[in-house]
GROMACS .gro file of C-alpha atoms in nm:
model
  474
    1MET     CA    1   4.065  -0.523   7.005
    2ASN     CA    2   4.428  -0.440   7.078
    3GLN     CA    3   4.683  -0.706   6.983
    4LYS     CA    4   4.933  -0.823   7.240
    5LEU     CA    5   5.291  -0.711   7.208
    6GLU     CA    6   5.502  -1.007   7.096
    7PHE     CA    7   5.873  -1.066   7.158
    8LYS     CA    8   6.126  -1.300   7.004
    9GLY     CA    9   6.159  -1.577   7.258
   10GLY     CA   10   5.821  -1.531   7.425
   11TRP     CA   11   5.649  -1.296   7.670
   12GLY     CA   12   5.925  -1.332   7.932
   13ILE     CA   13   6.152  -1.118   7.712
   14ALA     CA   14   5.930  -0.824   7.811
   15PHE     CA   15   6.133  -0.814   8.134
   16ILE     CA   16   6.453  -0.720   7.948
   17PRO     CA   17   6.389  -0.344   7.995
   18VAL     CA   18   6.329  -0.409   8.366
   19ALA     CA   19   6.659  -0.598   8.397
   20ILE     CA   20   6.854  -0.328   8.212
   21PHE     CA   21   6.701  -0.058   8.431
   22LEU     CA   22   6.806  -0.250   8.743
   23PHE     CA   23   7.158  -0.273   8.602
   24PHE     CA   24   7.177   0.108   8.575
   25CYS     CA   25   7.037   0.145   8.927
   26VAL     CA   26   7.314  -0.072   9.067
   27LEU     CA   27   7.578   0.093   8.847
   28TYR     CA   28   7.502   0.450   8.952
   29PHE     CA   29   7.390   0.408   9.312
   30ILE     CA   30   7.620   0.126   9.426
   31VAL     CA   31   7.926   0.129   9.199
   32PHE     CA   32   7.958   0.500   9.107
   33LYS     CA   33   7.777   0.628   9.421
   34ALA     CA   34   7.615   0.893   9.200
   35PHE     CA   35   7.283   1.006   9.346
   36GLU     CA   36   7.130   1.154   9.033
   37MET     CA   37   6.776   1.084   8.913
   38HIS     CA   38   6.858   1.211   8.563
   39ALA     CA   39   7.101   0.924   8.526
   40LEU     CA   40   6.842   0.668   8.632
   41GLY     CA   41   6.594   0.822   8.390
   42MET     CA   42   6.854   0.785   8.118
   43GLY     CA   43   6.903   0.421   8.218
   44ALA     CA   44   6.530   0.354   8.189
   45LEU     CA   45   6.516   0.519   7.846
   46VAL     CA   46   6.815   0.316   7.725
   47ALA     CA   47   6.639   0.006   7.860
   48LEU     CA   48   6.334   0.089   7.648
   49ILE     CA   49   6.545   0.142   7.335
   50ILE     CA   50   6.725  -0.190   7.380
   51GLY     CA   51   6.400  -0.369   7.462
   52ALA     CA   52   6.255  -0.264   7.126
   53ILE     CA   53   6.525  -0.470   6.949
   54PHE     CA   54   6.368  -0.793   7.074
   55VAL     CA   55   6.014  -0.744   6.943
   56LYS     CA   56   5.886  -0.965   6.662
   57LYS     CA   57   5.856  -0.832   6.311
   58GLY     CA   58   5.562  -0.595   6.277
   59ASN     CA   59   5.556  -0.517   6.652
   60TYR     CA   60   5.793  -0.219   6.662
   61GLU     CA   61   5.522   0.046   6.639
   62ARG     CA   62   5.306  -0.150   6.883
   63TYR     CA   63   5.601  -0.154   7.126
   64TRP     CA   64   5.627   0.223   7.138
   65ASN     CA   65   5.249   0.261   7.157
   66SER     CA   66   5.267   0.043   7.469
   67VAL     CA   67   5.532   0.281   7.605
   68TYR     CA   68   5.303   0.577   7.535
   69ASP     CA   69   5.014   0.402   7.708
   70GLY     CA   70   5.227   0.362   8.018
   71VAL     CA   71   5.348   0.722   8.007
   72ARG     CA   72   4.990   0.852   7.987
   73GLU     CA   73   4.920   0.683   8.321
   74ALA     CA   74   5.205   0.888   8.474
   75VAL     CA   75   5.070   1.233   8.384
   76PRO     CA   76   4.877   1.295   8.711
   77ILE     CA   77   5.183   1.199   8.917
   78LEU     CA   78   5.412   1.421   8.708
   79VAL     CA   79   5.194   1.728   8.752
   80LEU     CA   80   5.170   1.658   9.125
   81LEU     CA   81   5.548   1.624   9.154
   82LEU     CA   82   5.611   1.961   8.986
   83VAL     CA   83   5.353   2.145   9.197
   84ILE     CA   84   5.466   1.986   9.523
   85GLY     CA   85   5.828   2.058   9.431
   86MET     CA   86   5.764   2.432   9.461
   87PHE     CA   87   5.605   2.399   9.805
   88ALA     CA   88   5.881   2.168   9.931
   89GLN     CA   89   6.142   2.421   9.815
   90LEU     CA   90   5.953   2.699   9.995
   91ILE     CA   91   5.965   2.502  10.321
   92LYS     CA   92   6.333   2.428  10.267
   93THR     CA   93   6.416   2.794  10.191
   94THR     CA   94   6.246   2.920  10.508
   95ASN     CA   95   6.438   2.657  10.712
   96ILE     CA   96   6.139   2.549  10.920
   97SER     CA   97   6.353   2.269  11.061
   98GLY     CA   98   6.535   2.534  11.268
   99GLY     CA   99   6.222   2.570  11.479
  100PHE     CA  100   6.208   2.200  11.551
  101VAL     CA  101   6.575   2.200  11.648
  102TRP     CA  102   6.495   2.480  11.893
  103ILE     CA  103   6.200   2.292  12.047
  104ALA     CA  104   6.387   1.963  12.071
  105SER     CA  105   6.686   2.135  12.231
  106LEU     CA  106   6.458   2.317  12.476
  107LEU     CA  107   6.280   1.996  12.578
  108ASN     CA  108   6.599   1.788  12.566
  109VAL     CA  109   6.449   1.543  12.317
  110ASP     CA  110   6.707   1.286  12.209
  111GLY     CA  111   6.756   1.150  11.859
  112GLY     CA  112   6.563   0.827  11.913
  113LEU     CA  113   6.253   0.999  12.047
  114PHE     CA  114   6.269   1.262  11.771
  115THR     CA  115   6.279   0.985  11.509
  116ALA     CA  116   5.976   0.815  11.667
  117LEU     CA  117   5.783   1.143  11.699
  118THR     CA  118   5.867   1.226  11.338
  119PHE     CA  119   5.716   0.894  11.231
  120LEU     CA  120   5.402   0.972  11.433
  121ALA     CA  121   5.370   1.325  11.293
  122VAL     CA  122   5.414   1.208  10.933
  123CYS     CA  123   5.158   0.930  10.990
  124ILE     CA  124   4.903   1.190  11.100
  125ILE     CA  125   4.981   1.425  10.810
  126ALA     CA  126   4.971   1.146  10.550
  127THR     CA  127   4.645   1.006  10.687
  128ALA     CA  128   4.494   1.353  10.683
  129THR     CA  129   4.598   1.440  10.329
  130GLY     CA  130   4.584   1.098  10.166
  131SER     CA  131   4.893   1.178   9.959
  132SER     CA  132   5.207   0.977  10.033
  133ILE     CA  133   5.421   1.154   9.773
  134GLY     CA  134   5.294   1.497   9.877
  135THR     CA  135   5.362   1.413  10.242
  136MET     CA  136   5.719   1.303  10.170
  137PHE     CA  137   5.808   1.618   9.978
  138THR     CA  138   5.647   1.835  10.247
  139CYS     CA  139   5.789   1.658  10.552
  140PHE     CA  140   6.148   1.584  10.450
  141PRO     CA  141   6.253   1.955  10.454
  142ILE     CA  142   6.076   2.000  10.788
  143PHE     CA  143   6.197   1.700  10.987
  144TYR     CA  144   6.503   1.550  10.817
  145PRO     CA  145   6.765   1.825  10.866
  146ALA     CA  146   6.637   1.899  11.217
  147GLY     CA  147   6.660   1.534  11.318
  148VAL     CA  148   7.009   1.484  11.176
  149LEU     CA  149   7.130   1.786  11.372
  150LEU     CA  150   6.978   1.642  11.688
  151GLY     CA  151   7.162   1.310  11.654
  152CYS     CA  152   6.907   1.092  11.475
  153ASP     CA  153   7.036   0.811  11.263
  154PRO     CA  154   6.998   0.960  10.910
  155ALA     CA  155   6.886   0.635  10.746
  156LEU     CA  156   6.630   0.553  11.015
  157LEU     CA  157   6.504   0.913  11.023
  158ALA     CA  158   6.455   0.908  10.646
  159GLY     CA  159   6.292   0.568  10.685
  160ALA     CA  160   6.060   0.710  10.952
  161ILE     CA  161   5.940   0.981  10.714
  162VAL     CA  162   5.886   0.741  10.425
  163SER     CA  163   5.724   0.488  10.659
  164GLY     CA  164   5.484   0.750  10.791
  165ALA     CA  165   5.389   0.848  10.437
  166ILE     CA  166   5.318   0.483  10.353
  167PHE     CA  167   5.113   0.441  10.674
  168GLY     CA  168   4.885   0.723  10.556
  169ASP     CA  169   4.869   0.584  10.204
  170ASN     CA  170   4.749   0.254  10.348
  171LEU     CA  171   4.493   0.394  10.595
  172ALA     CA  172   4.372   0.736  10.474
  173PRO     CA  173   4.007   0.738  10.359
  174ILE     CA  174   4.096   0.989  10.086
  175SER     CA  175   4.407   0.803   9.965
  176ASP     CA  176   4.393   0.688   9.604
  177THR     CA  177   4.509   0.341   9.708
  178THR     CA  178   4.234   0.309   9.970
  179ILE     CA  179   3.974   0.413   9.715
  180ILE     CA  180   4.114   0.176   9.451
  181SER     CA  181   4.142  -0.119   9.689
  182ALA     CA  182   3.779  -0.076   9.795
  183GLY     CA  183   3.647   0.004   9.448
  184THR     CA  184   3.793  -0.311   9.288
  185GLN     CA  185   3.633  -0.555   9.535
  186ALA     CA  186   3.270  -0.633   9.457
  187TYR     CA  187   3.000  -0.812   9.654
  188THR     CA  188   2.852  -1.140   9.531
  189LYS     CA  189   2.536  -1.139   9.745
  190LYS     CA  190   2.436  -0.784   9.658
  191LYS     CA  191   2.519  -0.511   9.410
  192GLY     CA  192   2.806  -0.270   9.457
  193VAL     CA  193   3.164  -0.267   9.584
  194ALA     CA  194   3.320  -0.247   9.929
  195GLU     CA  195   3.215   0.066  10.118
  196LEU     CA  196   3.507   0.300  10.190
  197GLY     CA  197   3.416   0.358  10.554
  198GLY     CA  198   3.386  -0.012  10.629
  199VAL     CA  199   3.717  -0.087  10.460
  200VAL     CA  200   3.903   0.177  10.661
  201ALA     CA  201   3.743   0.069  10.989
  202SER     CA  202   3.827  -0.297  10.928
  203ARG     CA  203   4.190  -0.234  10.834
  204PHE     CA  204   4.260  -0.001  11.127
  205LYS     CA  205   4.363  -0.290  11.355
  206TYR     CA  206   4.637  -0.403  11.115
  207SER     CA  207   4.774  -0.052  11.061
  208ILE     CA  208   4.768   0.055  11.425
  209ILE     CA  209   4.942  -0.260  11.554
  210ALA     CA  210   5.215  -0.225  11.292
  211GLY     CA  211   5.235   0.149  11.365
  212VAL     CA  212   5.278   0.108  11.742
  213ILE     CA  213   5.551  -0.156  11.702
  214THR     CA  214   5.725   0.066  11.446
  215PHE     CA  215   5.708   0.370  11.678
  216ILE     CA  216   5.877   0.173  11.957
  217LEU     CA  217   6.151   0.042  11.728
  218PHE     CA  218   6.226   0.390  11.592
  219TRP     CA  219   6.246   0.519  11.950
  220ILE     CA  220   6.491   0.246  12.050
  221PHE     CA  221   6.716   0.247  11.744
  222GLY     CA  222   6.666   0.590  11.585
  223GLY     CA  223   6.922   0.791  11.780
  224ALA     CA  224   7.255   0.650  11.669
  225GLY     CA  225   7.351   0.940  11.443
  226THR     CA  226   7.668   1.145  11.491
  227LEU     CA  227   7.795   1.482  11.372
  228SER     CA  228   8.159   1.552  11.320
  229GLY     CA  229   8.370   1.833  11.461
  230ASN     CA  230   8.165   2.153  11.447
  231ALA     CA  231   7.832   1.995  11.543
  232SER     CA  232   7.756   2.266  11.801
  233ASP     CA  233   7.822   2.541  11.547
  234ILE     CA  234   7.592   2.374  11.292
  235LEU     CA  235   7.322   2.340  11.557
  236ALA     CA  236   7.352   2.705  11.650
  237GLU     CA  237   7.328   2.815  11.289
  238ASN     CA  238   7.017   2.605  11.235
  239THR     CA  239   6.826   2.696  11.551
  240ASN     CA  240   6.559   2.961  11.495
  241PRO     CA  241   6.225   2.959  11.680
  242VAL     CA  242   6.080   3.219  11.441
  243THR     CA  243   6.066   2.962  11.160
  244LEU     CA  244   5.792   2.776  11.351
  245VAL     CA  245   5.550   3.037  11.219
  246MET     CA  246   5.569   2.852  10.888
  247LEU     CA  247   5.369   2.573  11.052
  248ILE     CA  248   5.063   2.797  11.013
  249PRO     CA  249   5.045   2.774  10.632
  250VAL     CA  250   5.137   2.404  10.657
  251ALA     CA  251   4.849   2.343  10.900
  252ILE     CA  252   4.605   2.542  10.687
  253MET     CA  253   4.720   2.348  10.380
  254LEU     CA  254   4.644   2.021  10.560
  255ILE     CA  255   4.300   2.144  10.667
  256VAL     CA  256   4.220   2.246  10.310
  257ALA     CA  257   4.338   1.909  10.181
  258ILE     CA  258   4.106   1.728  10.423
  259LYS     CA  259   3.808   1.957  10.358
  260PHE     CA  260   3.826   1.967   9.978
  261ARG     CA  261   4.006   1.635   9.921
  262ASN     CA  262   4.211   1.800   9.652
  263ILE     CA  263   4.588   1.824   9.686
  264TYR     CA  264   4.615   2.091   9.415
  265ILE     CA  265   4.386   2.333   9.599
  266ALA     CA  266   4.577   2.262   9.919
  267ILE     CA  267   4.917   2.324   9.761
  268THR     CA  268   4.795   2.650   9.604
  269VAL     CA  269   4.677   2.772   9.944
  270GLY     CA  270   5.004   2.658  10.101
  271LEU     CA  271   5.217   2.840   9.844
  272VAL     CA  272   5.026   3.168   9.874
  273LEU     CA  273   5.004   3.172  10.255
  274GLY     CA  274   5.356   3.036  10.295
  275THR     CA  275   5.502   3.309  10.074
  276ILE     CA  276   5.314   3.584  10.255
  277THR     CA  277   5.410   3.446  10.597
  278GLY     CA  278   5.774   3.412  10.497
  279LEU     CA  279   5.788   3.772  10.373
  280VAL     CA  280   5.612   3.916  10.680
  281PHE     CA  281   5.847   3.742  10.922
  282ASN     CA  282   6.162   3.810  10.716
  283LEU     CA  283   6.219   3.446  10.643
  284LEU     CA  284   6.198   3.523  10.270
  285THR     CA  285   6.297   3.807  10.044
  286PHE     CA  286   6.145   3.876   9.704
  287ASP     CA  287   6.464   3.741   9.549
  288ASP     CA  288   6.401   3.413   9.732
  289ILE     CA  289   6.073   3.381   9.542
  290ILE     CA  290   6.179   3.462   9.187
  291SER     CA  291   6.495   3.623   9.056
  292VAL     CA  292   6.786   3.581   8.815
  293VAL     CA  293   7.149   3.534   8.922
  294ASP     CA  294   7.416   3.561   8.651
  295GLY     CA  295   7.156   3.495   8.387
  296VAL     CA  296   7.026   3.182   8.564
  297PRO     CA  297   6.671   3.169   8.708
  298ALA     CA  298   6.671   3.159   9.088
  299GLY     CA  299   6.416   3.158   9.369
  300TYR     CA  300   6.217   2.877   9.522
  301LEU     CA  301   5.958   2.863   9.242
  302SER     CA  302   6.205   2.780   8.966
  303ALA     CA  303   6.426   2.578   9.202
  304GLY     CA  304   6.126   2.369   9.304
  305VAL     CA  305   6.041   2.281   8.945
  306SER     CA  306   6.406   2.224   8.858
  307SER     CA  307   6.456   1.993   9.154
  308MET     CA  308   6.178   1.769   9.025
  309MET     CA  309   6.295   1.731   8.666
  310GLY     CA  310   6.521   1.433   8.727
  311THR     CA  311   6.240   1.253   8.911
  312VAL     CA  312   5.991   1.347   8.638
  313ILE     CA  313   6.215   1.195   8.370
  314LEU     CA  314   6.263   0.883   8.581
  315VAL     CA  315   5.888   0.841   8.640
  316LEU     CA  316   5.814   0.890   8.270
  317ALA     CA  317   6.062   0.623   8.168
  318VAL     CA  318   5.961   0.375   8.440
  319TYR     CA  319   5.595   0.408   8.348
  320GLY     CA  320   5.699   0.345   7.988
  321ILE     CA  321   5.860   0.019   8.099
  322MET     CA  322   5.539  -0.068   8.285
  323GLY     CA  323   5.348  -0.008   7.963
  324VAL     CA  324   5.567  -0.258   7.779
  325VAL     CA  325   5.516  -0.525   8.047
  326SER     CA  326   5.139  -0.468   8.039
  327GLY     CA  327   5.130  -0.460   7.657
  328ALA     CA  328   5.296  -0.800   7.640
  329GLY     CA  329   5.014  -0.954   7.843
  330VAL     CA  330   5.239  -1.049   8.133
  331LEU     CA  331   4.973  -0.973   8.392
  332GLU     CA  332   4.715  -1.188   8.213
  333LYS     CA  333   4.964  -1.476   8.223
  334VAL     CA  334   5.012  -1.425   8.595
  335THR     CA  335   4.636  -1.406   8.653
  336SER     CA  336   4.570  -1.729   8.470
  337GLY     CA  337   4.847  -1.905   8.660
  338ILE     CA  338   4.716  -1.791   8.997
  339LEU     CA  339   4.352  -1.881   8.932
  340ASN     CA  340   4.447  -2.229   8.812
  341SER     CA  341   4.696  -2.301   9.089
  342LYS     CA  342   4.648  -2.537   9.383
  343LEU     CA  343   4.670  -2.241   9.619
  344CYS     CA  344   4.325  -2.120   9.522
  345LYS     CA  345   4.163  -2.443   9.641
  346SER     CA  346   4.169  -2.332  10.009
  347VAL     CA  347   4.099  -2.001  10.183
  348ARG     CA  348   4.447  -1.969  10.332
  349GLY     CA  349   4.601  -2.069  10.001
  350ALA     CA  350   4.388  -1.811   9.818
  351GLU     CA  351   4.508  -1.540  10.053
  352ILE     CA  352   4.869  -1.646  10.002
  353ALA     CA  353   4.806  -1.628   9.627
  354MET     CA  354   4.670  -1.275   9.676
  355MET     CA  355   4.982  -1.181   9.872
  356LEU     CA  356   5.216  -1.318   9.605
  357GLY     CA  357   5.013  -1.169   9.320
  358ILE     CA  358   4.989  -0.811   9.443
  359SER     CA  359   5.352  -0.824   9.561
  360PHE     CA  360   5.477  -0.932   9.219
  361THR     CA  361   5.257  -0.676   9.042
  362THR     CA  362   5.378  -0.396   9.268
  363LEU     CA  363   5.739  -0.499   9.204
  364ILE     CA  364   5.709  -0.483   8.826
  365PHE     CA  365   5.521  -0.153   8.857
  366GLY     CA  366   5.817  -0.001   9.042
  367GLY     CA  367   5.636   0.035   9.373
  368VAL     CA  368   5.361   0.254   9.223
  369THR     CA  369   5.089   0.106   9.441
  370SER     CA  370   4.791   0.281   9.285
  371ALA     CA  371   4.876   0.134   8.944
  372SER     CA  372   4.949  -0.213   9.079
  373MET     CA  373   4.626  -0.226   9.281
  374ALA     CA  374   4.417  -0.102   8.990
  375THR     CA  375   4.572  -0.377   8.776
  376PHE     CA  376   4.574  -0.672   9.017
  377GLY     CA  377   4.259  -0.567   9.203
  378LYS     CA  378   4.043  -0.735   8.938
  379VAL     CA  379   4.232  -1.060   8.988
  380GLN     CA  380   4.208  -1.029   9.365
  381ASN     CA  381   3.833  -0.983   9.331
  382GLU     CA  382   3.797  -1.311   9.140
  383ILE     CA  383   4.024  -1.507   9.377
  384GLY     CA  384   3.838  -1.378   9.684
  385LYS     CA  385   3.495  -1.452   9.540
  386ARG     CA  386   3.593  -1.814   9.476
  387VAL     CA  387   3.649  -1.877   9.848
  388GLY     CA  388   3.376  -1.645   9.976
  389LEU     CA  389   3.595  -1.379  10.137
  390HIS     CA  390   3.425  -1.052  10.228
  391PRO     CA  391   3.517  -0.753  10.006
  392TYR     CA  392   3.661  -0.573  10.313
  393ARG     CA  393   3.908  -0.855  10.373
  394ARG     CA  394   4.007  -0.866  10.006
  395ALA     CA  395   4.056  -0.488   9.996
  396ASN     CA  396   4.267  -0.491  10.311
  397LEU     CA  397   4.500  -0.765  10.188
  398LEU     CA  398   4.530  -0.592   9.851
  399ASP     CA  399   4.626  -0.254   9.999
  400GLY     CA  400   4.824  -0.392  10.291
  401PHE     CA  401   5.056  -0.624  10.101
  402ALA     CA  402   5.108  -0.363   9.825
  403ASN     CA  403   5.225  -0.118  10.091
  404SER     CA  404   5.445  -0.359  10.283
  405ILE     CA  405   5.764  -0.554  10.214
  406VAL     CA  406   5.774  -0.497   9.836
  407LEU     CA  407   5.827  -0.123   9.889
  408VAL     CA  408   6.151  -0.201  10.073
  409VAL     CA  409   6.320  -0.344   9.759
  410PRO     CA  410   6.595  -0.086   9.688
  411PHE     CA  411   6.587  -0.086   9.308
  412LEU     CA  412   6.217  -0.141   9.246
  413SER     CA  413   6.047   0.106   9.480
  414VAL     CA  414   5.957   0.461   9.389
  415PHE     CA  415   5.937   0.536   9.762
  416VAL     CA  416   6.302   0.440   9.812
  417PHE     CA  417   6.404   0.646   9.508
  418ILE     CA  418   6.220   0.957   9.629
  419GLY     CA  419   6.344   0.912   9.985
  420THR     CA  420   6.702   0.895   9.857
  421LEU     CA  421   6.650   1.206   9.646
  422LEU     CA  422   6.516   1.404   9.942
  423THR     CA  423   6.821   1.336  10.159
  424GLN     CA  424   7.037   1.539   9.920
  425GLY     CA  425   7.129   1.906   9.947
  426TYR     CA  426   7.243   1.924  10.310
  427ASP     CA  427   7.604   2.015  10.387
  428PHE     CA  428   7.618   1.834  10.720
  429VAL     CA  429   7.511   1.485  10.604
  430GLU     CA  430   7.604   1.263  10.311
  431PRO     CA  431   7.325   1.160  10.072
  432LEU     CA  432   7.195   0.816  10.161
  433LEU     CA  433   7.220   0.503   9.949
  434LEU     CA  434   6.911   0.323   9.824
  435THR     CA  435   6.997   0.031  10.049
  436GLU     CA  436   7.022   0.261  10.353
  437ILE     CA  437   6.679   0.411  10.288
  438SER     CA  438   6.521   0.071  10.234
  439SER     CA  439   6.664  -0.059  10.562
  440GLY     CA  440   6.483   0.222  10.743
  441LEU     CA  441   6.134   0.131  10.613
  442ILE     CA  442   6.050  -0.049  10.936
  443TYR     CA  443   5.674   0.006  10.906
  444CYS     CA  444   5.659  -0.180  10.575
  445MET     CA  445   5.843  -0.477  10.725
  446ILE     CA  446   5.624  -0.488  11.037
  447LEU     CA  447   5.301  -0.445  10.839
  448PHE     CA  448   5.401  -0.742  10.623
  449LEU     CA  449   5.458  -0.957  10.933
  450VAL     CA  450   5.124  -0.850  11.085
  451LEU     CA  451   4.937  -0.935  10.764
  452LEU     CA  452   5.127  -1.261  10.716
  453PHE     CA  453   5.029  -1.360  11.072
  454SER     CA  454   4.670  -1.273  10.984
  455VAL     CA  455   4.677  -1.491  10.672
  456ILE     CA  456   4.839  -1.790  10.846
  457THR     CA  457   4.621  -1.781  11.160
  458GLY     CA  458   4.301  -1.646  11.008
  459TRP     CA  459   4.293  -1.350  11.248
  460GLY     CA  460   4.061  -1.083  11.107
  461ARG     CA  461   3.940  -1.308  10.825
  462GLU     CA  462   3.575  -1.249  10.739
  463TYR     CA  463   3.344  -1.401  10.484
  464GLU     CA  464   3.053  -1.259  10.291
  465GLY     CA  465   2.731  -1.368  10.455
  466PRO     CA  466   2.368  -1.314  10.358
  467ASP     CA  467   2.293  -0.966  10.223
  468GLY     CA  468   2.668  -0.899  10.203
  469LYS     CA  469   2.723  -0.879  10.578
  470ALA     CA  470   3.061  -0.985  10.720
  471VAL     CA  471   3.060  -1.311  10.913
  472SER     CA  472   3.340  -1.501  11.082
  473LYS     CA  473   3.256  -1.837  10.922
  474PRO     CA  474   3.151  -1.921  10.565
   0.00000   0.00000   0.00000
């Protein structure tokens, strides 16, 4: 049996690496205004090195083994980031956003409506693919530059894309978070866990209400962006209806993702078809694919991988910090506290405890919802069983609160970090701050309010009846 990681001063010292990492986030993004993921990765690594100083004698090797355990959990995400990076760079190189600028100009779509329609489109794509990260890297190059050129508010437009990705992560039947939230909630009256189809059907009402309200708010407030001086020239340079042909490989990629439920197969198909399409329609040259300029590798393949390296380093280090927190038994302490609290003596109190528990876990896991749900889902299962809640209800609160207000926190949300990263590289708009991105995550805020209303009023609350069926009263 693995021994717990022990710190001088108690288990709370395990949060020292988290605090140091937050310090570097504020230093670079707020004080220095340096939008560089390498620097944040460095900050996380320094945090780990300093954190090791505070372990008790004989725990040093155990400390770094905890870091390695956390890093191992990050491997699937790292591979996905590198692969998606190449496809995102392909989309960016072919300037598909020029086609959307052309359509919007033709139909006289204003910035607010474009922001709202972007949110809707990203919701559909994310729900279809089940990959929030993949959706963000695919959709930012398509919609973000086009929307900024059309007068969208950059922060709200970026928030619309991230919000849409989170909507899909919360609702998609093939999303890892949907699968985890259902798979961790077991029946008491029969064998097995919550059925995926039933979970998705029962959570639709929460997602769609939050989604409709969010769409309206983006429409009202999303068009306050401005372009300086040569806005008309920039628009003209970035208007090209031919680039819309690149929607064909994007659409086929989405279909493949839905059919095979495998993002890697889908990205492979997207890269191959996208490259061929770009060459045929003169949107790409062979040098745009792979080449060397002054001894430096060029082309979208190498650029795509290179663009991800800062994020990869950051994810590695953050997962290492998560490993330290887990190795110190912090989550077990939280679990024990929740189960023994007064909150768990009533149904409403138990649901509030669930909300607080998954929110805290998601925070310390840096907004990586799949990891936080897999960890806290076991606790949620026990809390829900105590008060007789149906597994569907437990799964919906687990997934919903993990994907809501906690993802808005600027310095503890991987979604905010990635959204900030993806606003870089455009000459006509300044990179956004973490706080600006977080303020645009309207869906997360509205979903939290919808779920909080549900917990307080009991709307949508169901209990496990005979044979595991959902009933409205215990």
